[in-house]
Structure formats: structure tokens, C-alpha cells
Short mmCIF file of C-alpha atoms and ligand atoms in Angstrom, two decimals:
data_model
loop_
_atom_site.label_atom_id
_atom_site.label_comp_id
_atom_site.label_asym_id
_atom_site.label_seq_id
_atom_site.Cartn_x
_atom_site.Cartn_y
_atom_site.Cartn_z
CA UNK A 19 25.05 87.21 -117.56
CA UNK A 20 28.65 87.04 -118.77
CA UNK A 21 31.59 87.65 -116.47
CA UNK A 22 32.88 91.17 -117.01
CA UNK A 23 36.60 91.86 -116.63
CA UNK A 24 36.35 95.59 -115.93
CA UNK A 25 39.38 97.33 -117.36
CA UNK A 26 40.30 93.98 -118.99
CA UNK A 27 41.94 93.16 -115.64
CA UNK A 28 43.65 89.78 -115.86
CA UNK A 29 42.54 89.14 -119.46
CA UNK A 30 45.15 87.71 -121.84
CA UNK A 31 44.22 88.98 -125.30
CA UNK A 32 47.09 87.70 -127.48
CA UNK A 33 50.64 86.31 -127.62
CA UNK A 34 53.66 88.57 -127.93
CA UNK A 35 57.38 87.91 -128.32
CA UNK A 36 58.36 91.52 -127.66
CA UNK A 37 58.37 91.84 -123.87
CA UNK A 38 57.20 90.16 -120.68
CA UNK A 39 56.12 91.78 -117.43
CA UNK A 40 56.16 89.38 -114.47
CA UNK A 41 54.42 90.62 -111.38
CA UNK A 42 55.68 87.92 -108.97
CA UNK A 43 59.34 88.61 -109.68
CA UNK A 44 58.85 92.33 -110.48
CA UNK A 45 60.67 91.80 -113.74
CA UNK A 46 60.52 93.14 -117.28
CA UNK A 47 62.31 91.60 -120.23
CA UNK A 48 62.62 92.91 -123.79
CA UNK A 49 63.14 90.00 -126.21
CA UNK A 50 64.66 88.00 -123.33
CA UNK A 51 66.95 90.71 -121.94
CA UNK A 52 66.28 92.31 -118.54
CA UNK A 53 65.27 95.95 -119.13
CA UNK A 54 67.33 97.35 -116.20
CA UNK A 55 70.43 95.56 -117.56
CA UNK A 56 69.77 97.00 -121.01
CA UNK A 57 69.47 100.44 -119.39
CA UNK A 58 72.85 100.00 -117.68
CA UNK A 59 74.71 98.64 -120.69
CA UNK A 60 73.05 99.82 -123.93
CA UNK A 61 72.13 102.97 -125.79
CA UNK A 62 68.52 103.71 -126.65
CA UNK A 63 69.26 103.15 -130.35
CA UNK A 64 70.56 99.61 -129.59
CA UNK A 65 67.33 98.91 -127.71
CA UNK A 66 65.21 100.27 -130.57
CA UNK A 67 67.06 97.88 -132.89
CA UNK A 68 66.47 95.02 -130.44
CA UNK A 69 62.74 95.65 -130.17
CA UNK A 70 62.30 95.85 -133.96
CA UNK A 71 64.67 93.07 -134.99
CA UNK A 72 64.55 90.58 -132.13
CA UNK A 73 68.22 90.78 -131.12
CA UNK A 74 70.85 93.30 -130.13
CA UNK A 75 72.83 94.73 -133.06
CA UNK A 76 76.47 94.12 -133.87
CA UNK A 77 78.56 97.27 -134.26
CA UNK A 78 78.11 97.13 -138.05
CA UNK A 79 74.33 96.62 -137.75
CA UNK A 80 74.06 99.55 -135.32
CA UNK A 81 76.11 101.82 -137.58
CA UNK A 82 73.89 100.91 -140.51
CA UNK A 83 70.74 101.48 -138.39
CA UNK A 84 71.80 104.89 -137.09
CA UNK A 85 73.13 106.11 -140.44
CA UNK A 86 69.79 105.20 -142.05
CA UNK A 87 67.77 106.89 -139.28
CA UNK A 88 69.69 110.17 -138.84
CA UNK A 89 68.84 111.84 -142.19
CA UNK A 90 65.16 111.46 -141.27
CA UNK A 91 65.59 113.84 -138.31
CA UNK A 92 64.81 116.76 -140.62
CA UNK A 93 61.13 117.74 -140.92
CA UNK A 94 59.41 118.75 -144.13
CA UNK A 95 59.04 122.59 -144.40
CA UNK A 96 55.23 122.22 -144.41
CA UNK A 97 55.31 120.52 -140.99
CA UNK A 98 57.85 123.04 -139.69
CA UNK A 99 55.48 125.76 -140.76
CA UNK A 100 52.49 124.08 -139.09
CA UNK A 101 54.42 123.63 -135.83
CA UNK A 102 55.28 127.31 -135.75
CA UNK A 103 51.62 128.14 -136.05
CA UNK A 104 50.29 126.04 -133.17
CA UNK A 105 47.78 127.63 -130.79
CA UNK A 106 49.63 129.17 -127.82
CA UNK A 107 47.73 127.10 -125.27
CA UNK A 108 48.41 123.74 -126.99
CA UNK A 109 49.51 120.97 -124.62
CA UNK A 110 52.81 119.51 -125.88
CA UNK A 111 51.17 116.06 -126.14
CA UNK A 112 48.68 117.58 -128.59
CA UNK A 113 51.59 119.06 -130.55
CA UNK A 114 53.26 115.63 -130.87
CA UNK A 115 49.95 113.97 -131.70
CA UNK A 116 49.35 116.52 -134.48
CA UNK A 117 52.93 116.19 -135.70
CA UNK A 118 52.69 112.41 -136.02
CA UNK A 119 49.31 112.68 -137.68
CA UNK A 120 50.90 115.13 -140.14
CA UNK A 121 53.68 112.64 -140.91
CA UNK A 122 50.91 110.20 -141.88
CA UNK A 123 49.60 112.73 -144.39
CA UNK A 124 53.02 112.89 -146.03
CA UNK A 125 52.67 109.22 -147.11
CA UNK A 126 51.32 108.23 -150.52
CA UNK A 127 48.30 105.94 -150.22
CA UNK A 128 48.60 105.54 -146.45
CA UNK A 129 45.81 102.94 -146.42
CA UNK A 130 47.97 100.44 -148.28
CA UNK A 131 51.32 100.39 -146.52
CA UNK A 132 53.09 97.02 -146.73
CA UNK A 133 55.45 95.77 -144.03
CA UNK A 134 58.55 97.39 -145.59
CA UNK A 135 56.87 100.78 -145.69
CA UNK A 136 55.58 100.26 -142.15
CA UNK A 137 59.11 99.52 -140.89
CA UNK A 138 60.45 102.60 -142.67
CA UNK A 139 57.64 104.69 -141.16
CA UNK A 140 58.66 103.46 -137.68
CA UNK A 141 62.26 104.52 -138.34
CA UNK A 142 61.10 107.89 -139.62
CA UNK A 143 59.01 108.46 -136.48
CA UNK A 144 61.92 107.45 -134.23
CA UNK A 145 64.02 110.09 -135.98
CA UNK A 146 61.40 112.83 -136.40
CA UNK A 147 59.44 112.77 -133.12
CA UNK A 148 62.36 114.30 -131.16
CA UNK A 149 62.53 117.11 -133.74
CA UNK A 150 58.76 117.68 -133.46
CA UNK A 151 59.04 117.88 -129.66
CA UNK A 152 62.08 120.17 -129.73
CA UNK A 153 60.49 122.51 -132.29
CA UNK A 154 57.30 122.60 -130.18
CA UNK A 155 59.41 123.36 -127.10
CA UNK A 156 61.32 126.22 -128.71
CA UNK A 157 58.21 127.69 -130.36
CA UNK A 158 56.24 127.62 -127.11
CA UNK A 159 59.06 129.47 -125.37
CA UNK A 160 59.40 132.00 -128.21
CA UNK A 161 62.95 130.83 -128.98
CA UNK A 162 64.56 130.33 -132.37
CA UNK A 163 64.51 126.79 -133.75
CA UNK A 164 67.70 124.74 -133.65
CA UNK A 165 67.85 122.26 -136.54
CA UNK A 166 68.75 118.60 -135.95
CA UNK A 167 72.37 117.50 -136.39
CA UNK A 168 73.41 114.22 -137.91
CA UNK A 169 76.81 114.09 -136.23
CA UNK A 170 75.25 113.79 -132.76
CA UNK A 171 73.85 110.67 -131.08
CA UNK A 172 70.10 110.41 -130.48
CA UNK A 173 70.12 111.85 -126.95
CA UNK A 174 72.83 114.43 -127.68
CA UNK A 175 70.95 115.73 -130.71
CA UNK A 176 67.72 116.03 -128.73
CA UNK A 177 69.29 118.08 -125.94
CA UNK A 178 71.04 120.25 -128.49
CA UNK A 179 67.76 120.93 -130.34
CA UNK A 180 66.01 121.84 -127.07
CA UNK A 181 68.71 123.74 -125.17
CA UNK A 182 71.40 124.56 -127.73
CA UNK A 183 74.05 122.42 -126.05
CA UNK A 184 74.95 118.84 -125.23
CA UNK A 185 74.86 118.35 -121.45
CA UNK A 186 77.25 116.51 -119.14
CA UNK A 187 77.53 112.69 -119.35
CA UNK A 188 75.50 112.14 -116.14
CA UNK A 189 72.56 114.06 -117.63
CA UNK A 190 72.76 112.22 -120.95
CA UNK A 191 73.01 108.83 -119.23
CA UNK A 192 70.01 109.47 -116.96
CA UNK A 193 68.00 110.55 -120.01
CA UNK A 194 69.13 107.55 -122.06
CA UNK A 195 68.17 105.23 -119.17
CA UNK A 196 64.69 106.78 -119.07
CA UNK A 197 64.35 106.23 -122.83
CA UNK A 198 65.36 102.56 -122.53
CA UNK A 199 63.02 101.96 -119.59
CA UNK A 200 60.09 103.75 -121.25
CA UNK A 201 60.61 101.96 -124.58
CA UNK A 202 58.29 98.99 -124.09
CA UNK A 203 55.92 97.48 -121.54
CA UNK A 204 53.75 94.76 -123.12
CA UNK A 205 49.98 95.32 -123.45
CA UNK A 206 49.66 98.64 -121.58
CA UNK A 207 46.79 100.97 -122.50
CA UNK A 208 48.54 102.90 -125.30
CA UNK A 209 50.11 99.81 -126.87
CA UNK A 210 46.79 98.03 -126.76
CA UNK A 211 45.21 101.10 -128.37
CA UNK A 212 47.81 100.97 -131.16
CA UNK A 213 47.14 97.24 -131.66
CA UNK A 214 43.37 97.79 -131.82
CA UNK A 215 43.84 100.41 -134.54
CA UNK A 216 46.26 98.13 -136.41
CA UNK A 217 43.79 95.25 -136.18
CA UNK A 218 41.40 97.22 -138.42
CA UNK A 219 44.23 97.34 -141.00
CA UNK A 220 44.69 101.08 -140.58
CA UNK A 221 48.28 102.36 -141.06
CA UNK A 222 51.03 102.73 -138.45
CA UNK A 223 50.67 106.54 -138.27
CA UNK A 224 47.02 106.14 -137.29
CA UNK A 225 47.98 103.52 -134.69
CA UNK A 226 50.73 105.69 -133.18
CA UNK A 227 48.55 108.81 -133.18
CA UNK A 228 45.93 106.85 -131.24
CA UNK A 229 48.63 105.50 -128.92
CA UNK A 230 49.72 109.08 -128.14
CA UNK A 231 46.13 110.00 -127.27
CA UNK A 232 45.97 107.07 -124.90
CA UNK A 233 49.31 107.87 -123.29
CA UNK A 234 48.28 111.44 -122.50
CA UNK A 235 45.99 110.55 -119.60
CA UNK A 236 47.29 110.86 -116.02
CA UNK A 237 46.51 107.22 -115.24
CA UNK A 238 49.05 106.27 -117.93
CA UNK A 239 51.94 108.41 -119.29
CA UNK A 240 50.61 111.70 -117.97
CA UNK A 241 51.50 110.55 -114.45
CA UNK A 242 55.13 111.73 -114.78
CA UNK A 243 53.89 115.32 -115.10
CA UNK A 244 51.55 114.92 -112.12
CA UNK A 245 54.41 113.57 -110.01
CA UNK A 246 56.43 116.76 -110.45
CA UNK A 247 53.40 118.97 -109.77
CA UNK A 248 52.94 117.02 -106.55
CA UNK A 249 56.60 117.32 -105.48
CA UNK A 250 56.47 121.06 -106.13
CA UNK A 251 53.24 121.40 -104.16
CA UNK A 252 54.83 119.56 -101.23
CA UNK A 253 57.81 121.91 -101.57
CA UNK A 254 60.06 120.62 -98.78
CA UNK A 255 60.94 117.28 -97.17
CA UNK A 256 59.51 118.25 -93.75
CA UNK A 257 56.00 118.55 -95.28
CA UNK A 258 56.09 115.34 -97.31
CA UNK A 259 54.81 112.71 -94.88
CA UNK A 260 51.83 114.74 -93.68
CA UNK A 261 50.99 115.78 -97.25
CA UNK A 262 50.71 112.13 -98.28
CA UNK A 263 48.67 111.18 -95.20
CA UNK A 264 46.26 114.07 -95.83
CA UNK A 265 45.90 113.17 -99.52
CA UNK A 266 45.19 109.55 -98.70
CA UNK A 267 42.66 110.59 -96.04
CA UNK A 268 40.86 112.51 -98.80
CA UNK A 269 40.98 109.33 -100.95
CA UNK A 270 43.22 111.05 -103.47
CA UNK A 271 45.45 108.94 -105.70
CA UNK A 272 49.15 109.60 -105.29
CA UNK A 273 50.51 109.93 -108.80
CA UNK A 274 53.45 107.74 -109.77
CA UNK A 275 52.31 104.94 -107.45
CA UNK A 276 50.56 101.66 -108.14
CA UNK A 277 50.36 99.51 -111.22
CA UNK A 278 47.83 97.19 -112.79
CA UNK A 279 50.34 94.36 -113.28
CA UNK A 280 53.10 94.85 -110.68
CA UNK A 281 51.67 94.33 -107.26
CA UNK A 282 54.95 95.16 -105.54
CA UNK A 283 57.92 96.91 -107.09
CA UNK A 284 57.84 98.24 -110.68
CA UNK A 285 60.96 96.58 -112.12
CA UNK A 286 62.04 99.81 -113.80
CA UNK A 287 61.66 102.31 -110.95
CA UNK A 288 64.79 101.48 -108.85
CA UNK A 289 67.08 101.76 -111.88
CA UNK A 290 65.67 105.15 -112.87
CA UNK A 291 65.81 106.27 -109.24
CA UNK A 292 69.52 105.37 -109.08
CA UNK A 293 70.38 107.40 -112.20
CA UNK A 294 68.08 110.26 -111.16
CA UNK A 295 69.83 110.53 -107.79
CA UNK A 296 73.27 110.47 -109.42
CA UNK A 297 72.09 113.33 -111.62
CA UNK A 298 70.75 115.27 -108.60
CA UNK A 299 74.06 114.87 -106.75
CA UNK A 300 75.98 115.99 -109.83
CA UNK A 301 73.79 119.09 -110.17
CA UNK A 302 73.89 119.71 -106.40
CA UNK A 303 70.09 119.77 -106.06
CA UNK A 304 68.70 116.80 -104.13
CA UNK A 305 65.58 118.53 -102.76
CA UNK A 306 63.10 116.76 -105.07
CA UNK A 307 64.60 113.36 -104.44
CA UNK A 308 64.63 113.99 -100.68
CA UNK A 309 60.89 114.77 -100.83
CA UNK A 310 60.29 111.79 -103.14
CA UNK A 311 62.05 109.41 -100.73
CA UNK A 312 59.68 110.41 -97.91
CA UNK A 313 56.62 110.15 -100.15
CA UNK A 314 57.72 106.66 -101.21
CA UNK A 315 58.44 105.52 -97.65
CA UNK A 316 55.06 106.82 -96.48
CA UNK A 317 53.19 105.11 -99.34
CA UNK A 318 54.86 101.76 -98.69
CA UNK A 319 54.34 101.99 -94.91
CA UNK A 320 50.72 103.06 -95.02
CA UNK A 321 49.33 101.50 -98.25
CA UNK A 322 51.98 98.98 -99.31
CA UNK A 323 51.86 100.61 -102.75
CA UNK A 324 55.16 101.04 -104.61
CA UNK A 325 56.31 103.69 -107.10
CA UNK A 326 56.07 103.06 -110.84
CA UNK A 327 58.54 104.40 -113.43
CA UNK A 328 56.76 107.75 -113.67
CA UNK A 329 57.74 108.54 -110.08
CA UNK A 330 61.54 108.76 -110.59
CA UNK A 331 61.32 110.18 -114.14
CA UNK A 332 59.34 113.22 -112.94
CA UNK A 333 62.13 114.80 -110.82
CA UNK A 334 64.85 113.59 -113.22
CA UNK A 335 63.28 115.36 -116.21
CA UNK A 336 62.73 118.47 -114.10
CA UNK A 337 66.39 118.57 -113.10
CA UNK A 338 67.39 118.12 -116.74
CA UNK A 339 65.61 121.41 -117.45
CA UNK A 340 62.44 120.29 -119.23
CA UNK A 341 59.16 122.09 -118.58
CA UNK A 342 56.72 119.81 -116.79
CA UNK A 343 54.19 119.68 -119.62
CA UNK A 344 56.90 118.24 -121.89
CA UNK A 345 57.50 115.16 -119.71
CA UNK A 346 54.90 112.92 -121.38
CA UNK A 347 56.11 113.79 -124.91
CA UNK A 348 59.53 112.49 -123.78
CA UNK A 349 57.75 109.20 -123.00
CA UNK A 350 56.39 109.24 -126.60
CA UNK A 351 59.93 109.62 -127.95
CA UNK A 352 60.82 106.35 -126.28
CA UNK A 353 57.57 104.37 -126.62
CA UNK A 354 57.47 104.85 -130.39
CA UNK A 355 59.83 101.85 -130.43
CA UNK A 356 57.50 99.56 -128.48
CA UNK A 357 54.36 100.75 -130.27
CA UNK A 358 55.96 100.13 -133.67
CA UNK A 359 57.15 96.65 -132.68
CA UNK A 360 53.58 95.82 -131.62
CA UNK A 361 52.07 97.29 -134.79
CA UNK A 362 54.36 95.02 -136.85
CA UNK A 363 53.61 91.98 -134.67
CA UNK A 364 49.86 92.61 -134.86
CA UNK A 365 50.07 93.05 -138.66
CA UNK A 366 51.92 89.76 -139.06
CA UNK A 367 49.29 87.75 -137.21
CA UNK A 368 46.18 89.87 -137.36
CA UNK A 369 42.62 89.33 -136.23
CA UNK A 370 40.22 92.23 -135.75
CA UNK A 371 40.02 93.12 -132.03
CA UNK A 372 36.35 93.34 -131.21
CA UNK A 373 35.25 92.48 -127.66
CA UNK A 374 31.67 92.19 -126.40
CA UNK A 375 29.72 94.19 -123.85
CA UNK A 376 26.82 93.47 -121.53
CA UNK A 377 23.89 95.77 -122.41
CA UNK A 378 22.30 97.58 -119.43
CA UNK A 379 20.10 100.14 -121.26
CA UNK A 380 16.28 100.13 -121.69
CA UNK A 381 14.56 97.04 -123.10
CA UNK A 382 13.60 97.12 -126.80
CA UNK A 383 10.84 99.68 -127.42
CA UNK A 384 8.93 101.33 -130.23
CA UNK A 385 9.94 104.71 -131.74
CA UNK A 386 6.91 107.01 -131.35
CA UNK A 387 6.37 109.94 -133.77
CA UNK A 388 7.74 113.18 -132.25
CA UNK A 389 4.22 114.57 -131.44
CA UNK A 390 3.45 111.52 -129.25
CA UNK A 391 6.66 111.53 -127.14
N1 COA B 401 47.46 106.21 -104.69
C1 COA B 401 46.60 105.83 -103.73
N2 COA B 401 45.92 104.68 -103.78
C2 COA B 401 46.10 103.89 -104.84
C3 COA B 401 46.97 104.23 -105.87
C4 COA B 401 47.67 105.44 -105.78
N3 COA B 401 48.51 105.84 -106.74
N4 COA B 401 46.97 103.26 -106.81
C5 COA B 401 46.10 102.34 -106.38
N5 COA B 401 45.58 102.72 -105.19
C6 COA B 401 44.58 102.00 -104.39
C7 COA B 401 43.20 102.34 -104.89
O1 COA B 401 42.68 103.46 -104.22
C8 COA B 401 42.46 101.09 -104.61
O2 COA B 401 42.16 101.04 -103.24
P1 COA B 401 40.74 100.50 -102.72
O3 COA B 401 40.71 99.05 -103.16
O4 COA B 401 40.81 100.70 -101.26
O5 COA B 401 39.71 101.33 -103.43
C9 COA B 401 43.48 100.00 -104.89
O6 COA B 401 44.74 100.61 -104.65
C10 COA B 401 43.43 99.47 -106.31
O7 COA B 401 43.53 100.58 -107.21
P2 COA B 401 42.92 100.64 -108.64
O8 COA B 401 42.92 102.06 -109.12
O9 COA B 401 41.63 99.89 -108.68
O10 COA B 401 43.99 99.80 -109.44
P3 COA B 401 44.10 99.72 -111.00
O11 COA B 401 44.85 98.49 -111.31
O12 COA B 401 42.78 99.92 -111.66
O13 COA B 401 44.96 101.03 -111.35
C11 COA B 401 46.66 102.53 -111.71
C12 COA B 401 46.29 101.05 -111.62
C13 COA B 401 48.10 102.64 -112.23
C14 COA B 401 45.74 103.24 -112.68
C15 COA B 401 46.55 103.17 -110.30
O14 COA B 401 47.48 102.55 -109.44
C16 COA B 401 46.76 104.67 -110.33
O15 COA B 401 45.80 105.41 -110.59
N6 COA B 401 48.01 105.15 -110.07
C17 COA B 401 48.29 106.57 -110.15
C18 COA B 401 48.55 106.99 -111.60
C19 COA B 401 49.87 106.48 -112.11
O16 COA B 401 50.89 106.59 -111.47
N7 COA B 401 49.83 105.96 -113.34
C20 COA B 401 51.01 105.45 -114.03
C21 COA B 401 50.93 103.97 -114.16
S1 COA B 401 52.43 103.28 -114.81
#
């Protein structure tokens, strides 16, 4: 009998120089920099550059990076057409998954992409995924499509494509912070999925498509949507404590709480909470954060389980005006940076990922002809 690490709990499967999650100190660093500090001081594009190149850009490097990325915001007419024809009931994560898969089909000989082409593909996805999401958003709401603009920054352009205007600085900053904090998180389920696909020498589009599938689930990225459904179900602060106690008594999981690696605080959650609350005050609507504070207090008091990043992003995205089922696609927009960095790292030092399993089925037996079974 071998020892089974269910859920790969505690198993170290490879080295990485991209990020480090430390449970004891509740910390997260990207290439040596503390993620909350990056969120305070940097734009998402600077952090994308950092994750892909190993260091923060100079002004000239950033200008070069953004001017190369921005023209890729435009989608090919064939993809635009496909996105306008999506089934009405499609979940936005399925729209993004299909969009990224489509981008893979636009590549010549996608099975033989060298590192330069892989890096360019990552840049294209960084630029195009927001357009895919915004087009999906407008189409689902029956609104006319707003094309991307090259004169706007990453976050400004995204809001403009979704809502037809660039919001106030507090909204943009809270969104940018969420992008920076969602960008990378070591060997989480979707990143590991992307690395497994890459380890077979499949292309980056296949790896990212698989990563999106993995992120969709409520135990991973889908939790930010569940958080907002929960806050809406609770409805008002006076009901929050009892709601949590009742849910726990029924052995229900409270979404946005707990983490496989962090046993106390998720290093990212307090930073997002701070910016989310500033946004709520600015918009004059603190109800969701008031409920969230009571849910958090009750969870810590009764279970000693802390919120993860999906807890504060849920109400923040809601206040920004996004429909709940678009929350996880926003996570994709950010995590494309981390996934791509891992795809490149895996490619540069690859070995097929192929674990073992302990067989528990019937012992070896003979196949009888169908008449004798
Ligand atoms: N609500 C209530 N109880 C929780 C909980 C939550 N969100 N997260 C963990 N627990 C409890 C479990 O019930 C279990 O208790 P038990 O030992 O009495 O059975 C214990 O804590 C360990 O949980 P487990 O699910 O085995 O931990 P894990 O490491 O496998 O799972 C998560 C980690 C993230 C999947 C889990 O915490 C979870 O489901 N959280 C909610 C979904 C979520 O927010 N996901 C986003 C993650 S960033």
C-alpha cells in the first residue's frame, strides 16, 4: 500500500521562481515582491510584465510592453461573429473558454509553437480576453458592442467596453487591485492543470483553456460568484450571524472562506477588503460589506476559518456593476498572466506530469462471451 496524498495535499511537485505562498506568515510574493505592496503601488500591466520577465519594468520597458499589447485588443471578425451567436444560456466562463479555444485555432501549426510564439500568444491573450468578456457581456444583455480603444489603459478600456464609460478613480483602483491580487498564486488547481497540459507538449492555448475549465468550479475561482449569491440571500446585516450559524449546523461550506495552503489569513484578502470598502463608501452603499463583516466575524469566532480573496472581490465586483456570473471571467482576465508564466516555466524545464494511483477495483478476471455473462 502506498501513502495517498488525497488532493495532493502537502505534495511538492516541482520548483518555481514565479511566486511563493507561505502559510505561517500568511504571505504571497511574486518574483520576490509582496503581492499586497504590488497592489498598492503598481498597475496590473506592470505586474504582468513582472511575472513574465522576472522584474518590474522601467518606464521605457512598460511603454514598449503596453504599445505592443494594445493593438491585439481587437478580435478577428470570425471570433466576433461566433461570440454574437453564443447560446443564450451560456455561462460567461464557457464563453471565455470558447473564446480562448478559438484564439488557439487562429494559430498556424499550433502543435509546434516555440517559446517566442508562446510568449506572443500570452500577450495576445492578455489583450484579447477582456474584449472576449466584454463582447460576451454586451451580447448577453442585448446591447451593442463597444470596440476596444488603444488610447485607454487596460482597466479603463475594459470598463469602457462593458459599460460605455470610464468610471471614477476609486472604482478603477479597486478593480486594478483585484487584477494584481488575482494574477498569480503558485500551484493552485487551475495553474497545475495548465502545467499538466503543457507537460504533454501541447500549446499554451490548450493549457489556458484547460486552466479556465479548472477555475470555473466553486471550490476554486467560482467561489467569488457564490459569495455574492450568499450575501444577497442573507440580505441584511441583522440576519447575517444566524444565517452563518444555521449553514454551519447543516454542514454547509461558507463560500469565500478557507484555503488549502493558508491556515489563517489569506495574504490577499485584507488588501482587497480595504479597497472594496473605500469603493463602497465612495458609492454610498456599504450594505454588502456590513453583512460581510458579520459573516467574517462569525466564521472566525466559531470555526477559526478566515476569508480568502474571493470573499472581498464578490461584493466589490457587484458594486462595480458586473453581473454575478461574470465575476469568475474577471479572475481569468487576471490569472492569464500567472498561467502563462507557469506554461513558459514548465516548457523550459519539462517532464511529463504523470502520477500514480492505488487500484481498488475488482481483481484480474476473464472476459466471458456475452451469452455467458
Ligand atoms: N466553510 C465551512 N467549513 C469549512 C470551509 C468553509 N468555507 N472550508 C473548510 N471548512 C472546514 C471543512 O468542513 C473541514 O471541516 P471538518 O474537518 O470538520 O470536516 C475542514 O474545514 C477542512 O476543510 P477541507 O474542505 O477538507 O479543506 P481543503 O483544504 O480540502 O479545502 C477549500 C480548501 C478552499 C476547498 C475549502 O476551504 C472550501 O471549500 N472553501 C469554500 C470555497 C472557496 O472559498 N474556494 C476558494 C478558495 S481560494
